[in-house]
Amino acid sequence: MTDADDIEMRRLAVRRADMKLAFRSHLMAYVGVNGGLVALNLITSPGYFWAIWPMLGWGIGLAAHAASVYFNGDGLRDRMIEEELEKLRRTRGQ
């Protein structure tokens, strides 16, 4: 493996780690804010659980973010690139 390969692999690893950290920050904001909304809801109007609506709306966005990081999008693209690189390395090594 050349230095250029190492640099590129490190760049991809940093990118993946940054994406995962960004998702974790998003998740923590979701938990914190919605926890506060639930508490506010229970204090101000315990007969109607209105906090579900922002939780659902934001939850859809959070799920899409998770999918882009862990199941789809760049994560999938990166894995496919790695698979192709491995195939090319095996082919050239023969």
CSV table of N, CA and C in Angstrom, one decimal:
chain,number,residue,atom,x,y,z
A,1,MET,N,0.8,-1.2,0.0
A,1,MET,CA,0.0,0.0,0.0
A,1,MET,C,0.9,1.2,0.0
A,2,THR,N,0.6,2.2,-0.8
A,2,THR,CA,1.4,3.4,-0.9
A,2,THR,C,1.0,4.4,0.1
A,3,ASP,N,1.8,5.5,0.2
A,3,ASP,CA,1.4,6.6,1.1
A,3,ASP,C,0.2,7.3,0.6
A,4,ALA,N,0.0,7.4,-0.7
A,4,ALA,CA,-1.3,8.0,-1.2
A,4,ALA,C,-2.5,7.2,-0.8
A,5,ASP,N,-2.4,5.9,-0.8
A,5,ASP,CA,-3.5,5.0,-0.3
A,5,ASP,C,-3.8,5.2,1.1
A,6,ASP,N,-2.7,5.3,1.9
A,6,ASP,CA,-2.9,5.6,3.4
A,6,ASP,C,-3.5,6.9,3.6
A,7,ILE,N,-3.1,7.9,2.9
A,7,ILE,CA,-3.7,9.3,3.1
A,7,ILE,C,-5.2,9.2,2.7
A,8,GLU,N,-5.5,8.6,1.6
A,8,GLU,CA,-6.9,8.5,1.2
A,8,GLU,C,-7.8,7.7,2.2
A,9,MET,N,-7.2,6.6,2.7
A,9,MET,CA,-8.0,5.8,3.7
A,9,MET,C,-8.2,6.6,4.9
A,10,ARG,N,-7.2,7.3,5.4
A,10,ARG,CA,-7.3,8.2,6.5
A,10,ARG,C,-8.4,9.3,6.3
A,11,ARG,N,-8.4,9.9,5.1
A,11,ARG,CA,-9.4,10.9,4.8
A,11,ARG,C,-10.8,10.3,4.9
A,12,LEU,N,-11.0,9.1,4.3
A,12,LEU,CA,-12.3,8.5,4.4
A,12,LEU,C,-12.7,8.1,5.9
A,13,ALA,N,-11.7,7.6,6.6
A,13,ALA,CA,-11.9,7.3,8.0
A,13,ALA,C,-12.3,8.5,8.8
A,14,VAL,N,-11.7,9.6,8.6
A,14,VAL,CA,-12.0,10.9,9.3
A,14,VAL,C,-13.4,11.3,8.9
A,15,ARG,N,-13.7,11.2,7.6
A,15,ARG,CA,-15.1,11.6,7.1
A,15,ARG,C,-16.1,10.8,7.8
A,16,ARG,N,-15.9,9.5,7.8
A,16,ARG,CA,-16.9,8.6,8.5
A,16,ARG,C,-17.1,8.9,10.0
A,17,ALA,N,-16.0,9.1,10.6
A,17,ALA,CA,-16.0,9.4,12.1
A,17,ALA,C,-16.8,10.7,12.3
A,18,ASP,N,-16.5,11.7,11.5
A,18,ASP,CA,-17.2,13.0,11.6
A,18,ASP,C,-18.7,12.9,11.4
A,19,MET,N,-19.1,12.1,10.4
A,19,MET,CA,-20.5,11.8,10.2
A,19,MET,C,-21.2,11.2,11.4
A,20,LYS,N,-20.5,10.2,12.0
A,20,LYS,CA,-21.0,9.5,13.1
A,20,LYS,C,-21.1,10.4,14.3
A,21,LEU,N,-20.1,11.3,14.5
A,21,LEU,CA,-20.2,12.2,15.6
A,21,LEU,C,-21.3,13.3,15.4
A,22,ALA,N,-21.5,13.7,14.2
A,22,ALA,CA,-22.6,14.7,13.9
A,22,ALA,C,-23.9,14.0,14.2
A,23,PHE,N,-24.1,12.8,13.9
A,23,PHE,CA,-25.3,12.1,14.2
A,23,PHE,C,-25.5,12.0,15.7
A,24,ARG,N,-24.5,11.6,16.4
A,24,ARG,CA,-24.6,11.5,17.9
A,24,ARG,C,-25.0,12.8,18.5
A,25,SER,N,-24.4,13.9,18.0
A,25,SER,CA,-24.8,15.2,18.5
A,25,SER,C,-26.3,15.5,18.2
A,26,HIS,N,-26.7,15.2,17.0
A,26,HIS,CA,-28.1,15.4,16.6
A,26,HIS,C,-29.0,14.5,17.6
A,27,LEU,N,-28.6,13.3,17.8
A,27,LEU,CA,-29.4,12.4,18.7
A,27,LEU,C,-29.5,13.0,20.1
A,28,MET,N,-28.4,13.5,20.6
A,28,MET,CA,-28.4,14.1,22.0
A,28,MET,C,-29.3,15.3,22.1
A,29,ALA,N,-29.2,16.1,21.0
A,29,ALA,CA,-30.1,17.3,21.0
A,29,ALA,C,-31.6,16.9,21.0
A,30,TYR,N,-31.9,15.9,20.2
A,30,TYR,CA,-33.2,15.3,20.1
A,30,TYR,C,-33.7,14.9,21.5
A,31,VAL,N,-32.9,14.1,22.2
A,31,VAL,CA,-33.3,13.5,23.5
A,31,VAL,C,-33.4,14.7,24.5
A,32,GLY,N,-32.5,15.6,24.5
A,32,GLY,CA,-32.6,16.7,25.5
A,32,GLY,C,-33.8,17.6,25.3
A,33,VAL,N,-33.9,18.1,24.0
A,33,VAL,CA,-35.0,19.0,23.7
A,33,VAL,C,-36.4,18.3,23.9
A,34,ASN,N,-36.5,17.1,23.4
A,34,ASN,CA,-37.8,16.4,23.6
A,34,ASN,C,-38.1,16.0,25.0
A,35,GLY,N,-37.1,15.7,25.8
A,35,GLY,CA,-37.3,15.4,27.2
A,35,GLY,C,-37.8,16.7,27.9
A,36,GLY,N,-37.3,17.8,27.5
A,36,GLY,CA,-37.8,19.1,28.1
A,36,GLY,C,-39.3,19.3,27.6
A,37,LEU,N,-39.6,19.0,26.4
A,37,LEU,CA,-40.9,19.2,25.9
A,37,LEU,C,-41.9,18.3,26.6
A,38,VAL,N,-41.5,17.1,26.8
A,38,VAL,CA,-42.4,16.1,27.6
A,38,VAL,C,-42.6,16.6,29.0
A,39,ALA,N,-41.6,17.1,29.6
A,39,ALA,CA,-41.7,17.6,31.0
A,39,ALA,C,-42.7,18.9,31.0
A,40,LEU,N,-42.5,19.8,30.0
A,40,LEU,CA,-43.3,20.9,29.9
A,40,LEU,C,-44.8,20.5,29.6
A,41,ASN,N,-44.9,19.5,28.8
A,41,ASN,CA,-46.3,19.0,28.4
A,41,ASN,C,-47.0,18.5,29.7
A,42,LEU,N,-46.3,17.7,30.4
A,42,LEU,CA,-46.9,17.1,31.6
A,42,LEU,C,-47.2,18.1,32.7
A,43,ILE,N,-46.4,19.2,32.8
A,43,ILE,CA,-46.7,20.2,33.7
A,43,ILE,C,-47.9,21.1,33.3
A,44,THR,N,-47.9,21.5,32.0
A,44,THR,CA,-48.9,22.5,31.6
A,44,THR,C,-50.2,21.9,31.1
A,45,SER,N,-50.2,20.7,30.5
A,45,SER,CA,-51.4,20.2,30.0
A,45,SER,C,-51.3,18.6,30.0
A,46,PRO,N,-51.4,18.0,31.2
A,46,PRO,CA,-51.3,16.6,31.3
A,46,PRO,C,-52.4,15.8,30.6
A,47,GLY,N,-53.5,16.4,30.3
A,47,GLY,CA,-54.6,15.7,29.6
A,47,GLY,C,-54.4,15.5,28.2
A,48,TYR,N,-53.5,16.2,27.5
A,48,TYR,CA,-53.2,16.0,26.1
A,48,TYR,C,-51.7,16.0,25.8
A,49,PHE,N,-51.3,14.9,25.2
A,49,PHE,CA,-49.9,14.7,25.0
A,49,PHE,C,-49.5,15.3,23.6
A,50,TRP,N,-49.3,16.7,23.6
A,50,TRP,CA,-49.0,17.4,22.4
A,50,TRP,C,-47.5,17.2,22.0
A,51,ALA,N,-46.7,16.8,23.0
A,51,ALA,CA,-45.2,16.7,22.7
A,51,ALA,C,-44.9,15.6,21.6
A,52,ILE,N,-45.9,14.8,21.4
A,52,ILE,CA,-45.7,13.7,20.4
A,52,ILE,C,-45.5,14.3,19.0
A,53,TRP,N,-46.1,15.4,18.7
A,53,TRP,CA,-46.0,16.0,17.4
A,53,TRP,C,-44.6,16.5,17.0
A,54,PRO,N,-44.0,17.3,17.8
A,54,PRO,CA,-42.6,17.6,17.5
A,54,PRO,C,-41.7,16.4,17.5
A,55,MET,N,-42.0,15.5,18.5
A,55,MET,CA,-41.1,14.3,18.5
A,55,MET,C,-41.2,13.5,17.3
A,56,LEU,N,-42.4,13.3,16.7
A,56,LEU,CA,-42.5,12.6,15.5
A,56,LEU,C,-41.9,13.3,14.3
A,57,GLY,N,-42.2,14.6,14.2
A,57,GLY,CA,-41.6,15.4,13.1
A,57,GLY,C,-40.1,15.3,13.1
A,58,TRP,N,-39.5,15.6,14.2
A,58,TRP,CA,-38.0,15.7,14.3
A,58,TRP,C,-37.5,14.2,14.2
A,59,GLY,N,-38.3,13.3,14.7
A,59,GLY,CA,-37.8,11.9,14.7
A,59,GLY,C,-37.7,11.4,13.2
A,60,ILE,N,-38.5,11.9,12.3
A,60,ILE,CA,-38.4,11.5,10.9
A,60,ILE,C,-37.1,12.0,10.4
A,61,GLY,N,-36.7,13.2,10.7
A,61,GLY,CA,-35.5,13.8,10.3
A,61,GLY,C,-34.3,13.1,10.9
A,62,LEU,N,-34.4,12.7,12.2
A,62,LEU,CA,-33.4,12.0,12.8
A,62,LEU,C,-33.2,10.6,12.2
A,63,ALA,N,-34.3,9.9,11.9
A,63,ALA,CA,-34.2,8.6,11.2
A,63,ALA,C,-33.5,8.7,9.9
A,64,ALA,N,-33.8,9.8,9.1
A,64,ALA,CA,-33.2,10.0,7.8
A,64,ALA,C,-31.7,10.2,8.0
A,65,HIS,N,-31.3,11.0,9.0
A,65,HIS,CA,-29.9,11.2,9.3
A,65,HIS,C,-29.2,9.9,9.6
A,66,ALA,N,-29.8,9.1,10.5
A,66,ALA,CA,-29.2,7.8,10.8
A,66,ALA,C,-29.0,6.9,9.6
A,67,ALA,N,-30.0,6.9,8.7
A,67,ALA,CA,-30.0,6.1,7.5
A,67,ALA,C,-28.8,6.6,6.6
A,68,SER,N,-28.6,7.9,6.5
A,68,SER,CA,-27.6,8.4,5.7
A,68,SER,C,-26.2,8.1,6.2
A,69,VAL,N,-26.1,8.0,7.5
A,69,VAL,CA,-24.8,7.7,8.2
A,69,VAL,C,-24.5,6.2,8.2
A,70,TYR,N,-25.5,5.4,8.6
A,70,TYR,CA,-25.2,4.0,8.9
A,70,TYR,C,-25.7,3.0,7.8
A,71,PHE,N,-26.7,3.4,7.1
A,71,PHE,CA,-27.3,2.4,6.2
A,71,PHE,C,-27.3,2.8,4.7
A,72,ASN,N,-27.1,4.0,4.4
A,72,ASN,CA,-27.3,4.5,3.0
A,72,ASN,C,-26.3,5.6,2.7
A,73,GLY,N,-26.5,6.2,1.6
A,73,GLY,CA,-25.8,7.5,1.2
A,73,GLY,C,-24.3,7.2,1.2
A,74,ASP,N,-23.6,8.2,1.8
A,74,ASP,CA,-22.1,8.1,1.8
A,74,ASP,C,-21.6,6.9,2.4
A,75,GLY,N,-22.2,6.4,3.5
A,75,GLY,CA,-21.7,5.2,4.1
A,75,GLY,C,-21.7,4.0,3.2
A,76,LEU,N,-22.8,3.8,2.5
A,76,LEU,CA,-22.9,2.8,1.5
A,76,LEU,C,-21.9,3.0,0.4
A,77,ARG,N,-21.8,4.2,-0.1
A,77,ARG,CA,-20.9,4.6,-1.2
A,77,ARG,C,-19.5,4.3,-0.7
A,78,ASP,N,-19.1,4.7,0.5
A,78,ASP,CA,-17.8,4.4,1.0
A,78,ASP,C,-17.5,2.9,1.0
A,79,ARG,N,-18.5,2.1,1.5
A,79,ARG,CA,-18.3,0.7,1.6
A,79,ARG,C,-18.1,0.1,0.2
A,80,MET,N,-18.9,0.6,-0.8
A,80,MET,CA,-18.8,0.1,-2.2
A,80,MET,C,-17.4,0.4,-2.7
A,81,ILE,N,-16.9,1.6,-2.4
A,81,ILE,CA,-15.6,2.0,-2.9
A,81,ILE,C,-14.5,1.1,-2.3
A,82,GLU,N,-14.7,0.8,-1.0
A,82,GLU,CA,-13.7,-0.1,-0.4
A,82,GLU,C,-13.7,-1.5,-1.0
A,83,GLU,N,-14.9,-2.0,-1.3
A,83,GLU,CA,-15.0,-3.3,-1.9
A,83,GLU,C,-14.4,-3.3,-3.3
A,84,GLU,N,-14.6,-2.2,-4.1
A,84,GLU,CA,-14.0,-2.1,-5.4
A,84,GLU,C,-12.5,-2.0,-5.3
A,85,LEU,N,-12.0,-1.2,-4.3
A,85,LEU,CA,-10.5,-1.1,-4.2
A,85,LEU,C,-9.9,-2.5,-3.8
A,86,GLU,N,-10.6,-3.3,-3.0
A,86,GLU,CA,-10.1,-4.6,-2.6
A,86,GLU,C,-10.0,-5.5,-3.9
A,87,LYS,N,-11.1,-5.4,-4.7
A,87,LYS,CA,-11.1,-6.3,-5.9
A,87,LYS,C,-10.0,-5.9,-6.8
A,88,LEU,N,-9.8,-4.6,-7.0
A,88,LEU,CA,-8.7,-4.1,-7.9
A,88,LEU,C,-7.3,-4.5,-7.3
A,89,ARG,N,-7.1,-4.4,-6.0
A,89,ARG,CA,-5.9,-4.8,-5.4
A,89,ARG,C,-5.6,-6.3,-5.6
A,90,ARG,N,-6.7,-7.2,-5.5
A,90,ARG,CA,-6.5,-8.6,-5.7
A,90,ARG,C,-6.2,-8.9,-7.2
A,91,THR,N,-6.8,-8.2,-8.1
A,91,THR,CA,-6.6,-8.4,-9.5
A,91,THR,C,-5.2,-8.0,-9.9
A,92,ARG,N,-4.7,-6.9,-9.4
A,92,ARG,CA,-3.4,-6.4,-9.7
A,92,ARG,C,-2.3,-7.3,-9.1
A,93,GLY,N,-2.7,-7.9,-7.9
A,93,GLY,CA,-1.7,-8.7,-7.2
A,93,GLY,C,-1.5,-10.0,-7.8
A,94,GLN,N,-2.3,-10.5,-8.7
A,94,GLN,CA,-2.2,-11.8,-9.4
A,94,GLN,C,-1.3,-11.8,-10.5
